[in-house]
C-alpha atoms as a PDB file:
ATOM      1  CA  MET A   1      27.961   1.132   7.039  1.00  0.00           C
ATOM      2  CA  ASN A   2      28.160  -2.634   6.853  1.00  0.00           C
ATOM      3  CA  SER A   3      26.222  -4.983   4.560  1.00  0.00           C
ATOM      4  CA  GLN A   4      24.014  -6.223   7.374  1.00  0.00           C
ATOM      5  CA  LEU A   5      22.760  -2.703   8.092  1.00  0.00           C
ATOM      6  CA  VAL A   6      21.981  -2.158   4.370  1.00  0.00           C
ATOM      7  CA  LEU A   7      20.132  -5.426   4.186  1.00  0.00           C
ATOM      8  CA  THR A   8      18.158  -4.614   7.317  1.00  0.00           C
ATOM      9  CA  MET A   9      17.227  -1.168   5.973  1.00  0.00           C
ATOM     10  CA  GLY A  10      16.152  -2.661   2.692  1.00  0.00           C
ATOM     11  CA  GLN A  11      14.064  -5.309   4.465  1.00  0.00           C
ATOM     12  CA  GLU A  12      12.346  -2.621   6.589  1.00  0.00           C
ATOM     13  CA  ALA A  13      11.642  -0.571   3.483  1.00  0.00           C
ATOM     14  CA  LEU A  14      10.039  -3.567   1.687  1.00  0.00           C
ATOM     15  CA  TRP A  15       8.003  -4.467   4.739  1.00  0.00           C
ATOM     16  CA  MET A  16       6.786  -0.838   5.001  1.00  0.00           C
ATOM     17  CA  LEU A  17       5.878  -0.890   1.344  1.00  0.00           C
ATOM     18  CA  LEU A  18       3.859  -4.021   1.889  1.00  0.00           C
ATOM     19  CA  MET A  19       2.098  -2.649   4.976  1.00  0.00           C
ATOM     20  CA  ILE A  20       1.156   0.619   3.300  1.00  0.00           C
ATOM     21  CA  SER A  21      -0.041  -0.823   0.009  1.00  0.00           C
ATOM     22  CA  ALA A  22      -1.897  -3.877   1.381  1.00  0.00           C
ATOM     23  CA  PRO A  23      -5.132  -2.207   2.372  1.00  0.00           C
ATOM     24  CA  VAL A  24      -5.614  -0.454  -0.960  1.00  0.00           C
ATOM     25  CA  LEU A  25      -4.641  -3.514  -3.043  1.00  0.00           C
ATOM     26  CA  GLY A  26      -6.763  -5.823  -1.003  1.00  0.00           C
ATOM     27  CA  VAL A  27      -9.954  -3.700  -1.280  1.00  0.00           C
ATOM     28  CA  VAL A  28      -9.390  -3.011  -4.982  1.00  0.00           C
ATOM     29  CA  LEU A  29      -8.826  -6.730  -5.590  1.00  0.00           C
ATOM     30  CA  VAL A  30     -12.074  -7.676  -3.822  1.00  0.00           C
ATOM     31  CA  VAL A  31     -14.058  -4.973  -5.594  1.00  0.00           C
ATOM     32  CA  GLY A  32     -12.633  -6.021  -8.949  1.00  0.00           C
ATOM     33  CA  LEU A  33     -13.488  -9.653  -8.302  1.00  0.00           C
ATOM     34  CA  LEU A  34     -17.088  -8.741  -7.290  1.00  0.00           C
ATOM     35  CA  VAL A  35     -17.464  -6.577 -10.457  1.00  0.00           C
ATOM     36  CA  SER A  36     -16.082  -9.354 -12.647  1.00  0.00           C
ATOM     37  CA  ILE A  37     -18.523 -11.841 -11.156  1.00  0.00           C
ATOM     38  CA  PHE A  38     -21.343  -9.412 -11.739  1.00  0.00           C
ATOM     39  CA  GLN A  39     -20.250  -8.913 -15.340  1.00  0.00           C
ATOM     40  CA  ALA A  40     -20.030 -12.610 -15.924  1.00  0.00           C
ATOM     41  CA  VAL A  41     -23.462 -13.258 -14.441  1.00  0.00           C
ATOM     42  CA  THR A  42     -25.216 -10.395 -16.311  1.00  0.00           C
ATOM     43  CA  GLN A  43     -23.060 -10.711 -19.485  1.00  0.00           C
ATOM     44  CA  ILE A  44     -22.411  -6.970 -19.380  1.00  0.00           C
ATOM     45  CA  ASN A  45     -19.046  -6.314 -21.001  1.00  0.00           C
ATOM     46  CA  GLU A  46     -18.335  -2.699 -20.267  1.00  0.00           C
ATOM     47  CA  ALA A  47     -14.783  -1.504 -19.405  1.00  0.00           C
ATOM     48  CA  THR A  48     -15.909   1.494 -17.332  1.00  0.00           C
ATOM     49  CA  LEU A  49     -18.046  -0.781 -15.153  1.00  0.00           C
ATOM     50  CA  ALA A  50     -14.847  -2.504 -13.996  1.00  0.00           C
ATOM     51  CA  PHE A  51     -12.823   0.717 -13.607  1.00  0.00           C
ATOM     52  CA  VAL A  52     -15.148   3.164 -11.831  1.00  0.00           C
ATOM     53  CA  PRO A  53     -15.978   0.943  -8.755  1.00  0.00           C
ATOM     54  CA  LYS A  54     -12.285   0.145  -8.245  1.00  0.00           C
ATOM     55  CA  LEU A  55     -11.434   3.843  -8.411  1.00  0.00           C
ATOM     56  CA  ILE A  56     -14.128   4.721  -5.920  1.00  0.00           C
ATOM     57  CA  ALA A  57     -13.012   1.930  -3.563  1.00  0.00           C
ATOM     58  CA  ALA A  58      -9.366   3.069  -3.742  1.00  0.00           C
ATOM     59  CA  ILE A  59     -10.390   6.675  -2.964  1.00  0.00           C
ATOM     60  CA  ALA A  60     -12.470   5.456   0.005  1.00  0.00           C
ATOM     61  CA  VAL A  61      -9.586   3.423   1.384  1.00  0.00           C
ATOM     62  CA  PHE A  62      -7.204   6.333   0.985  1.00  0.00           C
ATOM     63  CA  THR A  63      -9.748   8.534   2.777  1.00  0.00           C
ATOM     64  CA  LEU A  64     -10.157   6.082   5.690  1.00  0.00           C
ATOM     65  CA  ALA A  65      -6.638   4.741   5.987  1.00  0.00           C
ATOM     66  CA  GLY A  66      -4.739   7.754   4.675  1.00  0.00           C
ATOM     67  CA  PRO A  67      -3.865   9.194   8.128  1.00  0.00           C
ATOM     68  CA  TRP A  68      -2.626   5.788   9.297  1.00  0.00           C
ATOM     69  CA  MET A  69      -0.542   5.347   6.155  1.00  0.00           C
ATOM     70  CA  LEU A  70       0.941   8.782   6.421  1.00  0.00           C
ATOM     71  CA  GLY A  71       1.726   8.265  10.106  1.00  0.00           C
ATOM     72  CA  MET A  72       3.486   4.966   9.336  1.00  0.00           C
ATOM     73  CA  LEU A  73       5.536   6.603   6.631  1.00  0.00           C
ATOM     74  CA  VAL A  74       6.514   9.585   8.780  1.00  0.00           C
ATOM     75  CA  GLU A  75       7.574   7.268  11.601  1.00  0.00           C
ATOM     76  CA  TYR A  76       9.689   5.188   9.247  1.00  0.00           C
ATOM     77  CA  ILE A  77      11.387   8.257   7.721  1.00  0.00           C
ATOM     78  CA  ARG A  78      12.016   9.674  11.194  1.00  0.00           C
ATOM     79  CA  ARG A  79      13.659   6.424  12.359  1.00  0.00           C
ATOM     80  CA  THR A  80      15.748   6.240   9.173  1.00  0.00           C
ATOM     81  CA  ILE A  81      16.952   9.833   9.499  1.00  0.00           C
ATOM     82  CA  GLU A  82      17.769   9.344  13.160  1.00  0.00           C
ATOM     83  CA  ALA A  83      19.806   6.258  12.305  1.00  0.00           C
ATOM     84  CA  ILE A  84      22.097   8.093   9.862  1.00  0.00           C
ATOM     85  CA  PRO A  85      24.664   9.265  12.497  1.00  0.00           C
ATOM     86  CA  ALA A  86      25.013   5.834  13.982  1.00  0.00           C
ATOM     87  CA  SER A  87      25.388   4.185  10.554  1.00  0.00           C
ATOM     88  CA  VAL A  88      28.123   6.545   9.274  1.00  0.00           C
ATOM     89  CA  MET A  89      30.554   5.729  12.003  1.00  0.00           C
END
């Protein structure tokens, strides 16, 4: 196993992490921003008002994009496991 292969595998792992986490983080970011704007406009300073909508949004994204995320992860793990014999030699 040479250093180029290790760097390529690490790069693919980081790219996969970004691809899988981006939908959830993006939606939670937008919901958090909207709730913060709402709190600033109405001057309501309640911590649960910021937490509950983000939690519901994250659950909704996991429900909708969960199968896609799982499929991407399974495909990546399958490719990684299949590459083990070629990288040992």
